XYZ file of C-alpha atoms in Angstrom:
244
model
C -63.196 68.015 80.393
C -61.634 67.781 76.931
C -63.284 65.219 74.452
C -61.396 64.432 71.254
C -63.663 65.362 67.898
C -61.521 63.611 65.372
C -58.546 60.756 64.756
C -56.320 63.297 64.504
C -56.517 64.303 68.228
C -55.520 61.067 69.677
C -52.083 60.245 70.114
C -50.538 56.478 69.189
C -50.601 55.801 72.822
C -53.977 56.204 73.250
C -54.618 54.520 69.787
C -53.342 51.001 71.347
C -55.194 51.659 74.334
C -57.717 51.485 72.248
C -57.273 48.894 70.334
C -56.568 46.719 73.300
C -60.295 47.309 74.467
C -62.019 43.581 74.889
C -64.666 44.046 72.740
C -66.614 41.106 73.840
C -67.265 42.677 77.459
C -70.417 44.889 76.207
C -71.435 48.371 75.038
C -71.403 49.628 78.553
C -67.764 48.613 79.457
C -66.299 48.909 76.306
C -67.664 52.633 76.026
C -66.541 53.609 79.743
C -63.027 52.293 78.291
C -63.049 54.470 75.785
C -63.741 57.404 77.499
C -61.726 56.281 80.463
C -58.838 57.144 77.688
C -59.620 59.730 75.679
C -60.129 62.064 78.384
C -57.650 60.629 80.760
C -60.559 59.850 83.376
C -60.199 57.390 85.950
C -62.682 54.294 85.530
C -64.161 55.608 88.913
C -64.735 58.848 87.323
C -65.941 58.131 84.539
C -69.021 55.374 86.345
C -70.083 58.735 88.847
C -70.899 60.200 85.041
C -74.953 60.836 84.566
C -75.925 57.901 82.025
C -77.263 60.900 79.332
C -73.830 62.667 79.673
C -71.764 59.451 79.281
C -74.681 58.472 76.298
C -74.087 61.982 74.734
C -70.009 61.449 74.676
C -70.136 58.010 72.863
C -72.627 59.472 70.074
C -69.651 62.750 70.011
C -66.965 60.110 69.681
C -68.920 58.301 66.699
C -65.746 58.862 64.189
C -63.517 56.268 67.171
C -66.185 53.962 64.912
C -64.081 54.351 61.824
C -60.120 54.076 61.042
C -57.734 57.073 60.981
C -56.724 58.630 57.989
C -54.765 55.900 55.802
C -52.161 58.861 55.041
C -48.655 59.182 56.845
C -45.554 61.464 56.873
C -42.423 60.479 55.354
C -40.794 62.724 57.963
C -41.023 62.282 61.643
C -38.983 63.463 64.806
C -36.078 64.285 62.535
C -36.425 60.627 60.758
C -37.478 59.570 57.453
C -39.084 56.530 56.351
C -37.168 53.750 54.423
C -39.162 52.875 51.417
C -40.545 49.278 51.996
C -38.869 48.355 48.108
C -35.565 48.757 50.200
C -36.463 46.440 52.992
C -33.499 43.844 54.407
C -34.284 40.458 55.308
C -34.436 41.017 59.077
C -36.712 44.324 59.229
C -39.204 42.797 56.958
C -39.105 39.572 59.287
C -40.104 41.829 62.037
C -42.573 43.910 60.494
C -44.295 40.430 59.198
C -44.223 39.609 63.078
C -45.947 42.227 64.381
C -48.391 42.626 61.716
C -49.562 39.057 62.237
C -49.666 39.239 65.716
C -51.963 42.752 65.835
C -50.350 45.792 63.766
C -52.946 48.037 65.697
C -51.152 47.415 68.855
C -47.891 47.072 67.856
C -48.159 50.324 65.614
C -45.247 51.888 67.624
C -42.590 49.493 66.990
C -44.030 49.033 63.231
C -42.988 52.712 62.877
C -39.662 52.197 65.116
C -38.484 49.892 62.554
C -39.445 52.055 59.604
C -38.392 55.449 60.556
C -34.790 56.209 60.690
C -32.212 58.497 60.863
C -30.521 59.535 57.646
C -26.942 61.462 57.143
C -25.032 62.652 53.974
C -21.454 60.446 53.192
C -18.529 61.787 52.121
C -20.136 61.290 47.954
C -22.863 63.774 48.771
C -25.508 60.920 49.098
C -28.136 60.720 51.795
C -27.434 57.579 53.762
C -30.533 55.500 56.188
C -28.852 54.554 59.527
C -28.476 50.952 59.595
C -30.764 48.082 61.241
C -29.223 48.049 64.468
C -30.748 49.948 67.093
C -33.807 48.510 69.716
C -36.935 49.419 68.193
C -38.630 49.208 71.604
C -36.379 52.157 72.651
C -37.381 53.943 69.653
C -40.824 53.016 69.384
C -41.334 55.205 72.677
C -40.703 58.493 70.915
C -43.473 57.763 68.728
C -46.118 57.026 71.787
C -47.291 61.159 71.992
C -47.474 61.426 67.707
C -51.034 61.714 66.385
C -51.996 58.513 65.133
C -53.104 60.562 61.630
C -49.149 60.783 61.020
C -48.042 57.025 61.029
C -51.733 55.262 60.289
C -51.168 55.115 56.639
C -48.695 52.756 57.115
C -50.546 49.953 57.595
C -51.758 49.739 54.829
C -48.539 50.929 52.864
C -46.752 47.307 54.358
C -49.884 45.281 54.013
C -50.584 46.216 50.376
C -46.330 46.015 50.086
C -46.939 42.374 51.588
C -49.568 40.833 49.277
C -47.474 41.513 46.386
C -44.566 40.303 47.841
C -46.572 36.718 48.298
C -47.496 36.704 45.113
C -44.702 37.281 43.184
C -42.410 34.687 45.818
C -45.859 32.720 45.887
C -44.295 29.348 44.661
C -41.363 29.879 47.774
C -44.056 29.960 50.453
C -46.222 26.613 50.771
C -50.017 27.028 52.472
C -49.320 27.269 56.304
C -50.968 23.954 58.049
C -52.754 24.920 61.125
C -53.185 22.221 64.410
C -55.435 19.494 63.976
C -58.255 19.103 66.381
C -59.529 16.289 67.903
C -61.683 15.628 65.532
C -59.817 16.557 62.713
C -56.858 13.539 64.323
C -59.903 10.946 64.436
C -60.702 11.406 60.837
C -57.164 10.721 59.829
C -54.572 7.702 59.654
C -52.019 7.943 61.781
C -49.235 8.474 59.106
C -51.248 11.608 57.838
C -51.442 12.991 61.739
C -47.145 13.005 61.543
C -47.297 14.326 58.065
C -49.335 17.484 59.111
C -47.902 17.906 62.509
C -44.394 17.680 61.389
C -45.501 20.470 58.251
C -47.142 22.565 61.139
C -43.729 22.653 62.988
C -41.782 23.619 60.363
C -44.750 26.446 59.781
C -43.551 27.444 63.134
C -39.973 27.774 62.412
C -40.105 28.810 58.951
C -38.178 31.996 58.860
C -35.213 30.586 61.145
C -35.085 27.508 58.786
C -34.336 29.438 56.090
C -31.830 31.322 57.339
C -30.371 28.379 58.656
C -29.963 27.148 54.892
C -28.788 30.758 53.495
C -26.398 30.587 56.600
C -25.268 26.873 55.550
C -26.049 25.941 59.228
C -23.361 28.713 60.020
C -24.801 30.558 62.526
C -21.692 33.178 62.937
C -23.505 34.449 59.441
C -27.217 34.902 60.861
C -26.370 38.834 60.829
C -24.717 39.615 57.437
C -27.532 37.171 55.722
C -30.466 39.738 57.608
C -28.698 42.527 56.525
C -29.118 41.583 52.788
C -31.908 43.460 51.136
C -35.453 41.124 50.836
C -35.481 41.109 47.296
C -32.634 39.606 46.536
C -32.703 36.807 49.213
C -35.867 35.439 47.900
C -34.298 36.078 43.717
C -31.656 33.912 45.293
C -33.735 31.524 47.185
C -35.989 31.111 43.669
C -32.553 30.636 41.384
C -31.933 27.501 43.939
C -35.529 26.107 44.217
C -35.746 26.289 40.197
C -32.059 24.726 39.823
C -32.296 22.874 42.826
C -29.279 23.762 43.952
């Protein structure tokens, strides 16, 4: 039976895998989980283990404890990755989606989006391949990769993120979250609609606004996401300080 020693030996698949473990279910399940994975043993298999052995293969597997390596290749499968200051509209959209909704698990289509195919045009310069591929096709090449080779760029994006809030902080207001019940029964009704209708637009925030770039124009959703990030928001703070 093989037993991983380091980050570097588990593959992005089994990275999610782990990730997706419910911690809250106890040492004992979590750690037959883990092992369940890393050595490709059935669940059944892994319960007919002696309790020292199975005790013996968590304390070997202390490093799953910590987080990979927070480096990353710029190469991949014949791809390289597009630096995050050259980001369009759409692709940062996405990344911002699945980093809010768990970057650990969504790790492969985080690097399907940021990996891509390059050629040389006819002036000698090396081209990326544009934004229109599906990422969840993609994001399968990436599932047998060592999780050592992307890791680092998770932090990369979320360092790449904070500064991007701060310098476009005056474009973004502070995100209202639902009321409760008892949050509604300390308030007047009036202030109830004001925060629920501010939490709905919260919701739709990013279509909204390309709903304004597009001037309700939907036909234009597509050449507005291909426009790089930076200049969408420079654009978006010319009209919010001119209000026009």
């Amino acid at each position: 039976m093989y037993l991983p020693k380091k980050w570097s030996n588990i593959s992005v698949e089994q990275f999610i895998e782990i990730s997706q473990i419910d911690k809250d279910q106890g040492a004992n399940g979590y750690n037959s989980e883990l092992i369940s994975i890393v050595t490709d043993m059935t669940y059944e298999e892994v319960d007919e283990l002696d309790l020292d052995e199975m005790v013996q293969m968590v304390n070997d597997m202390k490093w799953s404890n910590t987080q990979p390596s927070k480096q990353y290749k710029h190469e991949l499968l014949g791809m390289k990755i597009k630096p995050l200051s050259k980001l369009c509209l759409f692709e940062y959209i996405d990344l911002d989606y699945y980093f809010n909704d768990n970057y650990h698990t969504n790790i492969d289509k985080i690097c399907a989006i940021l990996y891509r195919q390059t050629k040389v045009n006819e002036w000698g310069e090396v081209v990326l391949e544009p934004y229109d591929y599906d990422i969840h096709i993609r994001a399968e090449k990436f599932l047998d990769l060592p999780i050592t080779d992307v890791y680092g760029i998770v932090s990369e994006f979320l360092k790449f993120r904070e500064n991007f809030l701060d310098v476009y902080k005056n474009l973004f207001g502070e995100a209202e979250e639902d009321l409760t019940a008892e949050d509604k029964a300390a308030m007047e009704p009036e202030e109830i609609k004001e925060v629920e209708a501010e939490v709905k637009n919260n919701k739709w925030s990013w279509e909204r606004m390309i709903y304004g770039l597009t001037d309700g124009d939907i036909t234009k959703t597509e050449a507005v996401g291909a426009l790089p990030l930076t200049y969408v928001f420079n654009m978006l703070g010319m009209k919010k300080e001119l209000d026009i």
